[in-house]
């Protein structure tokens, strides 16, 4: 994943970015500080899948319904949503204010 810095004024709250950046090592631990995100992920992926199938008339049996589509995950953390979207076929761009999180993704 490429990490870049903006040259324009930012709306990023550095203390918040630092807080979530400190969690980088724990993002992928399903019993760690992000446990609820891990539990929520199947629900939100199911919702996204149904919305994609409904909007684009996708094949519900397809294992890669997002093939040929792009997804933007703003505030992606370590990629808990971005990575499954990529497995579903999407070309995903993940953005996060904490470089530590992007590095973990």
PDB file of N, CA and C in Angstrom:
ATOM      1  N   UNK A   1       0.853  -1.161   0.000  1.00  0.00           N
ATOM      2  CA  UNK A   1       0.000   0.000   0.000  1.00  0.00           C
ATOM      3  C   UNK A   1       0.902   1.227   0.000  1.00  0.00           C
ATOM      4  N   UNK A   2       0.564   2.217  -0.781  1.00  0.00           N
ATOM      5  CA  UNK A   2       1.332   3.447  -0.883  1.00  0.00           C
ATOM      6  C   UNK A   2       0.866   4.430   0.176  1.00  0.00           C
ATOM      7  N   UNK A   3       1.803   5.057   0.863  1.00  0.00           N
ATOM      8  CA  UNK A   3       1.488   6.061   1.872  1.00  0.00           C
ATOM      9  C   UNK A   3       1.993   7.398   1.366  1.00  0.00           C
ATOM     10  N   UNK A   4       1.099   8.391   1.289  1.00  0.00           N
ATOM     11  CA  UNK A   4       1.479   9.720   0.821  1.00  0.00           C
ATOM     12  C   UNK A   4       1.003  10.766   1.808  1.00  0.00           C
ATOM     13  N   UNK A   5       1.564  11.953   1.718  1.00  0.00           N
ATOM     14  CA  UNK A   5       1.170  13.066   2.576  1.00  0.00           C
ATOM     15  C   UNK A   5       0.552  14.164   1.734  1.00  0.00           C
ATOM     16  N   UNK A   6      -0.469  14.798   2.274  1.00  0.00           N
ATOM     17  CA  UNK A   6      -1.125  15.911   1.582  1.00  0.00           C
ATOM     18  C   UNK A   6      -0.341  17.192   1.820  1.00  0.00           C
ATOM     19  N   UNK A   7      -0.378  18.104   0.850  1.00  0.00           N
ATOM     20  CA  UNK A   7       0.305  19.386   1.008  1.00  0.00           C
ATOM     21  C   UNK A   7      -0.685  20.501   1.306  1.00  0.00           C
ATOM     22  N   UNK A   8      -1.976  20.218   1.272  1.00  0.00           N
ATOM     23  CA  UNK A   8      -3.008  21.212   1.563  1.00  0.00           C
ATOM     24  C   UNK A   8      -3.353  21.192   3.048  1.00  0.00           C
ATOM     25  N   UNK A   9      -4.086  22.229   3.502  1.00  0.00           N
ATOM     26  CA  UNK A   9      -4.550  22.200   4.896  1.00  0.00           C
ATOM     27  C   UNK A   9      -5.364  20.931   5.143  1.00  0.00           C
ATOM     28  N   UNK A  10      -5.267  20.400   6.335  1.00  0.00           N
ATOM     29  CA  UNK A  10      -5.872  19.114   6.644  1.00  0.00           C
ATOM     30  C   UNK A  10      -7.025  19.232   7.633  1.00  0.00           C
ATOM     31  N   UNK A  11      -7.981  18.330   7.526  1.00  0.00           N
ATOM     32  CA  UNK A  11      -9.054  18.225   8.518  1.00  0.00           C
ATOM     33  C   UNK A  11      -8.770  17.081   9.482  1.00  0.00           C
ATOM     34  N   UNK A  12      -7.614  16.476   9.361  1.00  0.00           N
ATOM     35  CA  UNK A  12      -7.245  15.356  10.229  1.00  0.00           C
ATOM     36  C   UNK A  12      -6.923  15.868  11.624  1.00  0.00           C
ATOM     37  N   UNK A  13      -7.515  15.249  12.608  1.00  0.00           N
ATOM     38  CA  UNK A  13      -7.203  15.548  14.006  1.00  0.00           C
ATOM     39  C   UNK A  13      -6.051  14.615  14.383  1.00  0.00           C
ATOM     40  N   UNK A  14      -4.874  15.188  14.536  1.00  0.00           N
ATOM     41  CA  UNK A  14      -3.675  14.384  14.753  1.00  0.00           C
ATOM     42  C   UNK A  14      -3.764  13.494  15.989  1.00  0.00           C
ATOM     43  N   UNK A  15      -4.403  13.986  17.048  1.00  0.00           N
ATOM     44  CA  UNK A  15      -4.516  13.160  18.256  1.00  0.00           C
ATOM     45  C   UNK A  15      -5.363  11.912  17.986  1.00  0.00           C
ATOM     46  N   UNK A  16      -6.401  12.052  17.151  1.00  0.00           N
ATOM     47  CA  UNK A  16      -7.233  10.894  16.789  1.00  0.00           C
ATOM     48  C   UNK A  16      -6.440   9.924  15.914  1.00  0.00           C
ATOM     49  N   UNK A  17      -5.713  10.459  14.950  1.00  0.00           N
ATOM     50  CA  UNK A  17      -4.899   9.608  14.082  1.00  0.00           C
ATOM     51  C   UNK A  17      -3.863   8.854  14.911  1.00  0.00           C
ATOM     52  N   UNK A  18      -3.245   9.538  15.870  1.00  0.00           N
ATOM     53  CA  UNK A  18      -2.251   8.894  16.733  1.00  0.00           C
ATOM     54  C   UNK A  18      -2.896   7.802  17.582  1.00  0.00           C
ATOM     55  N   UNK A  19      -4.099   8.086  18.100  1.00  0.00           N
ATOM     56  CA  UNK A  19      -4.816   7.098  18.925  1.00  0.00           C
ATOM     57  C   UNK A  19      -5.048   5.811  18.136  1.00  0.00           C
ATOM     58  N   UNK A  20      -5.587   5.938  16.925  1.00  0.00           N
ATOM     59  CA  UNK A  20      -5.872   4.752  16.123  1.00  0.00           C
ATOM     60  C   UNK A  20      -4.600   4.129  15.559  1.00  0.00           C
ATOM     61  N   UNK A  21      -3.576   4.945  15.340  1.00  0.00           N
ATOM     62  CA  UNK A  21      -2.292   4.419  14.890  1.00  0.00           C
ATOM     63  C   UNK A  21      -1.656   3.509  15.922  1.00  0.00           C
ATOM     64  N   UNK A  22      -1.856   3.822  17.208  1.00  0.00           N
ATOM     65  CA  UNK A  22      -1.311   2.977  18.284  1.00  0.00           C
ATOM     66  C   UNK A  22      -1.972   1.601  18.305  1.00  0.00           C
ATOM     67  N   UNK A  23      -3.151   1.503  17.717  1.00  0.00           N
ATOM     68  CA  UNK A  23      -3.877   0.234  17.693  1.00  0.00           C
ATOM     69  C   UNK A  23      -3.470  -0.643  16.511  1.00  0.00           C
ATOM     70  N   UNK A  24      -2.570  -0.163  15.676  1.00  0.00           N
ATOM     71  CA  UNK A  24      -2.237  -0.850  14.421  1.00  0.00           C
ATOM     72  C   UNK A  24      -1.871  -2.317  14.623  1.00  0.00           C
ATOM     73  N   UNK A  25      -1.092  -2.613  15.638  1.00  0.00           N
ATOM     74  CA  UNK A  25      -0.642  -3.988  15.849  1.00  0.00           C
ATOM     75  C   UNK A  25      -1.781  -4.919  16.256  1.00  0.00           C
ATOM     76  N   UNK A  26      -2.890  -4.348  16.740  1.00  0.00           N
ATOM     77  CA  UNK A  26      -4.002  -5.164  17.237  1.00  0.00           C
ATOM     78  C   UNK A  26      -5.168  -5.293  16.265  1.00  0.00           C
ATOM     79  N   UNK A  27      -5.173  -4.536  15.171  1.00  0.00           N
ATOM     80  CA  UNK A  27      -6.344  -4.503  14.290  1.00  0.00           C
ATOM     81  C   UNK A  27      -6.823  -5.878  13.871  1.00  0.00           C
ATOM     82  N   UNK A  28      -5.924  -6.772  13.550  1.00  0.00           N
ATOM     83  CA  UNK A  28      -6.311  -8.073  13.003  1.00  0.00           C
ATOM     84  C   UNK A  28      -6.545  -9.129  14.075  1.00  0.00           C
ATOM     85  N   UNK A  29      -6.460  -8.770  15.348  1.00  0.00           N
ATOM     86  CA  UNK A  29      -6.741  -9.712  16.435  1.00  0.00           C
ATOM     87  C   UNK A  29      -8.244  -9.708  16.708  1.00  0.00           C
ATOM     88  N   UNK A  30      -8.975 -10.793  16.371  1.00  0.00           N
ATOM     89  CA  UNK A  30     -10.430 -10.800  16.549  1.00  0.00           C
ATOM     90  C   UNK A  30     -10.873 -10.735  18.005  1.00  0.00           C
ATOM     91  N   UNK A  31      -9.924 -10.876  18.932  1.00  0.00           N
ATOM     92  CA  UNK A  31     -10.259 -10.771  20.352  1.00  0.00           C
ATOM     93  C   UNK A  31      -9.649  -9.520  20.978  1.00  0.00           C
ATOM     94  N   UNK A  32      -9.034  -8.686  20.158  1.00  0.00           N
ATOM     95  CA  UNK A  32      -8.377  -7.475  20.642  1.00  0.00           C
ATOM     96  C   UNK A  32      -9.320  -6.290  20.699  1.00  0.00           C
ATOM     97  N   UNK A  33      -8.745  -5.107  20.637  1.00  0.00           N
ATOM     98  CA  UNK A  33      -9.516  -3.869  20.773  1.00  0.00           C
ATOM     99  C   UNK A  33     -10.492  -3.642  19.619  1.00  0.00           C
ATOM    100  N   UNK A  34     -10.306  -4.337  18.513  1.00  0.00           N
ATOM    101  CA  UNK A  34     -11.204  -4.196  17.359  1.00  0.00           C
ATOM    102  C   UNK A  34     -12.159  -5.384  17.228  1.00  0.00           C
ATOM    103  N   UNK A  35     -12.392  -6.086  18.313  1.00  0.00           N
ATOM    104  CA  UNK A  35     -13.237  -7.288  18.286  1.00  0.00           C
ATOM    105  C   UNK A  35     -14.626  -7.002  17.719  1.00  0.00           C
ATOM    106  N   UNK A  36     -15.215  -5.875  18.087  1.00  0.00           N
ATOM    107  CA  UNK A  36     -16.558  -5.567  17.594  1.00  0.00           C
ATOM    108  C   UNK A  36     -16.556  -5.326  16.082  1.00  0.00           C
ATOM    109  N   UNK A  37     -15.488  -4.749  15.557  1.00  0.00           N
ATOM    110  CA  UNK A  37     -15.400  -4.578  14.101  1.00  0.00           C
ATOM    111  C   UNK A  37     -15.340  -5.934  13.398  1.00  0.00           C
ATOM    112  N   UNK A  38     -14.616  -6.870  13.992  1.00  0.00           N
ATOM    113  CA  UNK A  38     -14.549  -8.214  13.425  1.00  0.00           C
ATOM    114  C   UNK A  38     -15.930  -8.868  13.424  1.00  0.00           C
ATOM    115  N   UNK A  39     -16.681  -8.667  14.492  1.00  0.00           N
ATOM    116  CA  UNK A  39     -18.026  -9.244  14.582  1.00  0.00           C
ATOM    117  C   UNK A  39     -18.989  -8.556  13.617  1.00  0.00           C
ATOM    118  N   UNK A  40     -18.796  -7.265  13.399  1.00  0.00           N
ATOM    119  CA  UNK A  40     -19.664  -6.495  12.512  1.00  0.00           C
ATOM    120  C   UNK A  40     -19.368  -6.761  11.033  1.00  0.00           C
ATOM    121  N   UNK A  41     -18.141  -7.120  10.724  1.00  0.00           N
ATOM    122  CA  UNK A  41     -17.713  -7.232   9.329  1.00  0.00           C
ATOM    123  C   UNK A  41     -18.595  -8.147   8.474  1.00  0.00           C
ATOM    124  N   UNK A  42     -18.955  -9.349   8.909  1.00  0.00           N
ATOM    125  CA  UNK A  42     -19.823 -10.186   8.062  1.00  0.00           C
ATOM    126  C   UNK A  42     -21.166  -9.521   7.759  1.00  0.00           C
ATOM    127  N   UNK A  43     -21.696  -8.774   8.719  1.00  0.00           N
ATOM    128  CA  UNK A  43     -22.976  -8.093   8.522  1.00  0.00           C
ATOM    129  C   UNK A  43     -22.832  -6.994   7.472  1.00  0.00           C
ATOM    130  N   UNK A  44     -21.801  -6.168   7.597  1.00  0.00           N
ATOM    131  CA  UNK A  44     -21.662  -5.077   6.630  1.00  0.00           C
ATOM    132  C   UNK A  44     -21.254  -5.585   5.258  1.00  0.00           C
ATOM    133  N   UNK A  45     -20.477  -6.669   5.189  1.00  0.00           N
ATOM    134  CA  UNK A  45     -20.153  -7.252   3.886  1.00  0.00           C
ATOM    135  C   UNK A  45     -21.403  -7.835   3.232  1.00  0.00           C
ATOM    136  N   UNK A  46     -22.263  -8.456   4.030  1.00  0.00           N
ATOM    137  CA  UNK A  46     -23.528  -8.967   3.500  1.00  0.00           C
ATOM    138  C   UNK A  46     -24.397  -7.848   2.965  1.00  0.00           C
ATOM    139  N   UNK A  47     -24.446  -6.745   3.703  1.00  0.00           N
ATOM    140  CA  UNK A  47     -25.217  -5.579   3.264  1.00  0.00           C
ATOM    141  C   UNK A  47     -24.669  -5.033   1.946  1.00  0.00           C
ATOM    142  N   UNK A  48     -23.356  -4.880   1.879  1.00  0.00           N
ATOM    143  CA  UNK A  48     -22.722  -4.365   0.656  1.00  0.00           C
ATOM    144  C   UNK A  48     -22.994  -5.317  -0.505  1.00  0.00           C
ATOM    145  N   UNK A  49     -22.867  -6.602  -0.254  1.00  0.00           N
ATOM    146  CA  UNK A  49     -23.108  -7.606  -1.306  1.00  0.00           C
ATOM    147  C   UNK A  49     -24.542  -7.509  -1.827  1.00  0.00           C
ATOM    148  N   UNK A  50     -25.520  -7.427  -0.936  1.00  0.00           N
ATOM    149  CA  UNK A  50     -26.921  -7.317  -1.361  1.00  0.00           C
ATOM    150  C   UNK A  50     -27.164  -6.026  -2.139  1.00  0.00           C
ATOM    151  N   UNK A  51     -26.554  -4.928  -1.676  1.00  0.00           N
ATOM    152  CA  UNK A  51     -26.725  -3.643  -2.366  1.00  0.00           C
ATOM    153  C   UNK A  51     -26.118  -3.692  -3.764  1.00  0.00           C
ATOM    154  N   UNK A  52     -24.943  -4.290  -3.889  1.00  0.00           N
ATOM    155  CA  UNK A  52     -24.285  -4.412  -5.198  1.00  0.00           C
ATOM    156  C   UNK A  52     -25.132  -5.277  -6.127  1.00  0.00           C
ATOM    157  N   UNK A  53     -25.579  -6.434  -5.629  1.00  0.00           N
ATOM    158  CA  UNK A  53     -26.390  -7.332  -6.458  1.00  0.00           C
ATOM    159  C   UNK A  53     -27.687  -6.660  -6.885  1.00  0.00           C
ATOM    160  N   UNK A  54     -28.297  -5.909  -5.964  1.00  0.00           N
ATOM    161  CA  UNK A  54     -29.558  -5.239  -6.260  1.00  0.00           C
ATOM    162  C   UNK A  54     -29.362  -4.114  -7.282  1.00  0.00           C
ATOM    163  N   UNK A  55     -28.322  -3.312  -7.075  1.00  0.00           N
ATOM    164  CA  UNK A  55     -28.091  -2.153  -7.941  1.00  0.00           C
ATOM    165  C   UNK A  55     -27.630  -2.553  -9.339  1.00  0.00           C
ATOM    166  N   UNK A  56     -26.675  -3.476  -9.401  1.00  0.00           N
ATOM    167  CA  UNK A  56     -26.092  -3.842 -10.692  1.00  0.00           C
ATOM    168  C   UNK A  56     -26.632  -5.162 -11.238  1.00  0.00           C
ATOM    169  N   UNK A  57     -27.608  -5.739 -10.559  1.00  0.00           N
ATOM    170  CA  UNK A  57     -28.169  -7.000 -11.046  1.00  0.00           C
ATOM    171  C   UNK A  57     -27.156  -8.122 -11.064  1.00  0.00           C
ATOM    172  N   UNK A  58     -26.363  -8.201 -10.011  1.00  0.00           N
ATOM    173  CA  UNK A  58     -25.291  -9.190  -9.957  1.00  0.00           C
ATOM    174  C   UNK A  58     -25.789 -10.612  -9.817  1.00  0.00           C
ATOM    175  N   UNK A  59     -24.894 -11.527 -10.071  1.00  0.00           N
ATOM    176  CA  UNK A  59     -25.151 -12.947  -9.910  1.00  0.00           C
ATOM    177  C   UNK A  59     -24.915 -13.307  -8.446  1.00  0.00           C
ATOM    178  N   UNK A  60     -25.962 -13.665  -7.732  1.00  0.00           N
ATOM    179  CA  UNK A  60     -25.849 -13.955  -6.298  1.00  0.00           C
ATOM    180  C   UNK A  60     -24.937 -15.143  -6.007  1.00  0.00           C
ATOM    181  N   UNK A  61     -24.691 -15.974  -6.994  1.00  0.00           N
ATOM    182  CA  UNK A  61     -23.823 -17.132  -6.806  1.00  0.00           C
ATOM    183  C   UNK A  61     -22.352 -16.808  -7.063  1.00  0.00           C
ATOM    184  N   UNK A  62     -22.070 -15.628  -7.574  1.00  0.00           N
ATOM    185  CA  UNK A  62     -20.700 -15.253  -7.921  1.00  0.00           C
ATOM    186  C   UNK A  62     -19.846 -15.073  -6.672  1.00  0.00           C
ATOM    187  N   UNK A  63     -18.613 -15.572  -6.747  1.00  0.00           N
ATOM    188  CA  UNK A  63     -17.673 -15.383  -5.646  1.00  0.00           C
ATOM    189  C   UNK A  63     -16.912 -14.065  -5.779  1.00  0.00           C
ATOM    190  N   UNK A  64     -17.043 -13.392  -6.916  1.00  0.00           N
ATOM    191  CA  UNK A  64     -16.342 -12.126  -7.150  1.00  0.00           C
ATOM    192  C   UNK A  64     -17.309 -11.107  -7.752  1.00  0.00           C
ATOM    193  N   UNK A  65     -18.352 -10.721  -7.004  1.00  0.00           N
ATOM    194  CA  UNK A  65     -19.368  -9.824  -7.553  1.00  0.00           C
ATOM    195  C   UNK A  65     -18.879  -8.402  -7.803  1.00  0.00           C
ATOM    196  N   UNK A  66     -17.741  -8.047  -7.228  1.00  0.00           N
ATOM    197  CA  UNK A  66     -17.239  -6.681  -7.388  1.00  0.00           C
ATOM    198  C   UNK A  66     -16.191  -6.568  -8.496  1.00  0.00           C
ATOM    199  N   UNK A  67     -15.979  -7.635  -9.248  1.00  0.00           N
ATOM    200  CA  UNK A  67     -15.021  -7.599 -10.350  1.00  0.00           C
ATOM    201  C   UNK A  67     -15.402  -6.483 -11.320  1.00  0.00           C
ATOM    202  N   UNK A  68     -14.411  -5.661 -11.661  1.00  0.00           N
ATOM    203  CA  UNK A  68     -14.640  -4.542 -12.571  1.00  0.00           C
ATOM    204  C   UNK A  68     -15.148  -3.292 -11.877  1.00  0.00           C
ATOM    205  N   UNK A  69     -15.284  -3.347 -10.558  1.00  0.00           N
ATOM    206  CA  UNK A  69     -15.762  -2.183  -9.806  1.00  0.00           C
ATOM    207  C   UNK A  69     -14.648  -1.684  -8.893  1.00  0.00           C
ATOM    208  N   UNK A  70     -14.763  -0.412  -8.519  1.00  0.00           N
ATOM    209  CA  UNK A  70     -13.785   0.188  -7.615  1.00  0.00           C
ATOM    210  C   UNK A  70     -14.461   0.541  -6.302  1.00  0.00           C
ATOM    211  N   UNK A  71     -13.710   0.451  -5.213  1.00  0.00           N
ATOM    212  CA  UNK A  71     -14.225   0.798  -3.888  1.00  0.00           C
ATOM    213  C   UNK A  71     -13.227   1.722  -3.206  1.00  0.00           C
ATOM    214  N   UNK A  72     -13.753   2.699  -2.494  1.00  0.00           N
ATOM    215  CA  UNK A  72     -12.937   3.624  -1.711  1.00  0.00           C
ATOM    216  C   UNK A  72     -13.315   3.443  -0.251  1.00  0.00           C
ATOM    217  N   UNK A  73     -12.342   3.097   0.581  1.00  0.00           N
ATOM    218  CA  UNK A  73     -12.563   2.910   2.017  1.00  0.00           C
ATOM    219  C   UNK A  73     -11.803   4.016   2.743  1.00  0.00           C
ATOM    220  N   UNK A  74     -12.523   5.063   3.123  1.00  0.00           N
ATOM    221  CA  UNK A  74     -11.917   6.206   3.817  1.00  0.00           C
ATOM    222  C   UNK A  74     -11.944   5.915   5.311  1.00  0.00           C
ATOM    223  N   UNK A  75     -10.785   6.028   5.943  1.00  0.00           N
ATOM    224  CA  UNK A  75     -10.669   5.657   7.352  1.00  0.00           C
ATOM    225  C   UNK A  75     -10.590   4.145   7.469  1.00  0.00           C
ATOM    226  N   UNK A  76      -9.799   3.539   6.587  1.00  0.00           N
ATOM    227  CA  UNK A  76      -9.771   2.080   6.448  1.00  0.00           C
ATOM    228  C   UNK A  76      -9.112   1.354   7.608  1.00  0.00           C
ATOM    229  N   UNK A  77      -8.416   2.088   8.483  1.00  0.00           N
ATOM    230  CA  UNK A  77      -7.705   1.379   9.545  1.00  0.00           C
ATOM    231  C   UNK A  77      -6.710   0.427   8.912  1.00  0.00           C
ATOM    232  N   UNK A  78      -6.710  -0.806   9.378  1.00  0.00           N
ATOM    233  CA  UNK A  78      -5.780  -1.806   8.853  1.00  0.00           C
ATOM    234  C   UNK A  78      -6.379  -2.616   7.717  1.00  0.00           C
ATOM    235  N   UNK A  79      -7.528  -2.177   7.203  1.00  0.00           N
ATOM    236  CA  UNK A  79      -8.104  -2.828   6.036  1.00  0.00           C
ATOM    237  C   UNK A  79      -9.111  -3.922   6.330  1.00  0.00           C
ATOM    238  N   UNK A  80      -9.764  -3.879   7.500  1.00  0.00           N
ATOM    239  CA  UNK A  80     -10.720  -4.928   7.856  1.00  0.00           C
ATOM    240  C   UNK A  80     -11.883  -5.021   6.881  1.00  0.00           C
ATOM    241  N   UNK A  81     -12.250  -3.920   6.252  1.00  0.00           N
ATOM    242  CA  UNK A  81     -13.282  -3.949   5.212  1.00  0.00           C
ATOM    243  C   UNK A  81     -12.647  -3.972   3.823  1.00  0.00           C
ATOM    244  N   UNK A  82     -11.559  -3.231   3.640  1.00  0.00           N
ATOM    245  CA  UNK A  82     -10.931  -3.118   2.320  1.00  0.00           C
ATOM    246  C   UNK A  82     -10.454  -4.472   1.789  1.00  0.00           C
ATOM    247  N   UNK A  83      -9.852  -5.277   2.641  1.00  0.00           N
ATOM    248  CA  UNK A  83      -9.325  -6.558   2.166  1.00  0.00           C
ATOM    249  C   UNK A  83     -10.422  -7.524   1.729  1.00  0.00           C
ATOM    250  N   UNK A  84     -11.514  -7.690   2.491  1.00  0.00           N
ATOM    251  CA  UNK A  84     -12.595  -8.550   1.986  1.00  0.00           C
ATOM    252  C   UNK A  84     -13.230  -8.011   0.702  1.00  0.00           C
ATOM    253  N   UNK A  85     -13.323  -6.684   0.567  1.00  0.00           N
ATOM    254  CA  UNK A  85     -13.858  -6.120  -0.675  1.00  0.00           C
ATOM    255  C   UNK A  85     -12.966  -6.498  -1.854  1.00  0.00           C
ATOM    256  N   UNK A  86     -11.659  -6.483  -1.637  1.00  0.00           N
ATOM    257  CA  UNK A  86     -10.727  -6.887  -2.697  1.00  0.00           C
ATOM    258  C   UNK A  86     -10.902  -8.369  -3.026  1.00  0.00           C
ATOM    259  N   UNK A  87     -11.121  -9.202  -2.000  1.00  0.00           N
ATOM    260  CA  UNK A  87     -11.358 -10.628  -2.258  1.00  0.00           C
ATOM    261  C   UNK A  87     -12.641 -10.850  -3.053  1.00  0.00           C
ATOM    262  N   UNK A  88     -13.601  -9.920  -2.925  1.00  0.00           N
ATOM    263  CA  UNK A  88     -14.839 -10.006  -3.703  1.00  0.00           C
ATOM    264  C   UNK A  88     -14.655  -9.457  -5.120  1.00  0.00           C
ATOM    265  N   UNK A  89     -13.426  -9.029  -5.444  1.00  0.00           N
ATOM    266  CA  UNK A  89     -13.108  -8.627  -6.808  1.00  0.00           C
ATOM    267  C   UNK A  89     -12.904  -7.148  -7.044  1.00  0.00           C
ATOM    268  N   UNK A  90     -13.185  -6.299  -6.061  1.00  0.00           N
ATOM    269  CA  UNK A  90     -13.061  -4.852  -6.253  1.00  0.00           C
ATOM    270  C   UNK A  90     -11.602  -4.413  -6.300  1.00  0.00           C
ATOM    271  N   UNK A  91     -11.360  -3.354  -7.048  1.00  0.00           N
ATOM    272  CA  UNK A  91     -10.081  -2.647  -6.987  1.00  0.00           C
ATOM    273  C   UNK A  91     -10.268  -1.623  -5.869  1.00  0.00           C
ATOM    274  N   UNK A  92      -9.625  -1.842  -4.735  1.00  0.00           N
ATOM    275  CA  UNK A  92      -9.882  -1.054  -3.530  1.00  0.00           C
ATOM    276  C   UNK A  92      -8.764  -0.059  -3.271  1.00  0.00           C
ATOM    277  N   UNK A  93      -9.158   1.159  -2.925  1.00  0.00           N
ATOM    278  CA  UNK A  93      -8.233   2.168  -2.427  1.00  0.00           C
ATOM    279  C   UNK A  93      -8.612   2.417  -0.981  1.00  0.00           C
ATOM    280  N   UNK A  94      -7.672   2.207  -0.079  1.00  0.00           N
ATOM    281  CA  UNK A  94      -7.903   2.456   1.339  1.00  0.00           C
ATOM    282  C   UNK A  94      -7.117   3.672   1.782  1.00  0.00           C
ATOM    283  N   UNK A  95      -7.782   4.567   2.494  1.00  0.00           N
ATOM    284  CA  UNK A  95      -7.146   5.783   3.011  1.00  0.00           C
ATOM    285  C   UNK A  95      -7.276   5.805   4.523  1.00  0.00           C
ATOM    286  N   UNK A  96      -6.192   6.156   5.195  1.00  0.00           N
ATOM    287  CA  UNK A  96      -6.247   6.298   6.642  1.00  0.00           C
ATOM    288  C   UNK A  96      -5.279   7.390   7.073  1.00  0.00           C
ATOM    289  N   UNK A  97      -5.671   8.128   8.106  1.00  0.00           N
ATOM    290  CA  UNK A  97      -4.850   9.233   8.597  1.00  0.00           C
ATOM    291  C   UNK A  97      -3.611   8.743   9.338  1.00  0.00           C
ATOM    292  N   UNK A  98      -3.640   7.506   9.813  1.00  0.00           N
ATOM    293  CA  UNK A  98      -2.504   6.961  10.561  1.00  0.00           C
ATOM    294  C   UNK A  98      -1.664   6.073   9.643  1.00  0.00           C
ATOM    295  N   UNK A  99      -0.445   6.490   9.334  1.00  0.00           N
ATOM    296  CA  UNK A  99       0.403   5.686   8.450  1.00  0.00           C
ATOM    297  C   UNK A  99       0.642   4.275   8.983  1.00  0.00           C
ATOM    298  N   UNK A 100       0.623   4.115  10.320  1.00  0.00           N
ATOM    299  CA  UNK A 100       0.825   2.789  10.911  1.00  0.00           C
ATOM    300  C   UNK A 100      -0.270   1.825  10.453  1.00  0.00           C
ATOM    301  N   UNK A 101      -1.494   2.343  10.343  1.00  0.00           N
ATOM    302  CA  UNK A 101      -2.608   1.495   9.922  1.00  0.00           C
ATOM    303  C   UNK A 101      -2.467   1.084   8.468  1.00  0.00           C
ATOM    304  N   UNK A 102      -2.098   2.015   7.623  1.00  0.00           N
ATOM    305  CA  UNK A 102      -1.905   1.696   6.207  1.00  0.00           C
ATOM    306  C   UNK A 102      -0.796   0.658   6.046  1.00  0.00           C
ATOM    307  N   UNK A 103       0.236   0.752   6.867  1.00  0.00           N
ATOM    308  CA  UNK A 103       1.340  -0.203   6.792  1.00  0.00           C
ATOM    309  C   UNK A 103       0.879  -1.606   7.176  1.00  0.00           C
ATOM    310  N   UNK A 104      -0.005  -1.715   8.159  1.00  0.00           N
ATOM    311  CA  UNK A 104      -0.524  -3.017   8.579  1.00  0.00           C
ATOM    312  C   UNK A 104      -1.414  -3.607   7.497  1.00  0.00           C
ATOM    313  N   UNK A 105      -2.175  -2.741   6.830  1.00  0.00           N
ATOM    314  CA  UNK A 105      -3.061  -3.223   5.754  1.00  0.00           C
ATOM    315  C   UNK A 105      -2.214  -3.746   4.616  1.00  0.00           C
TER     316      UNK A 105
END
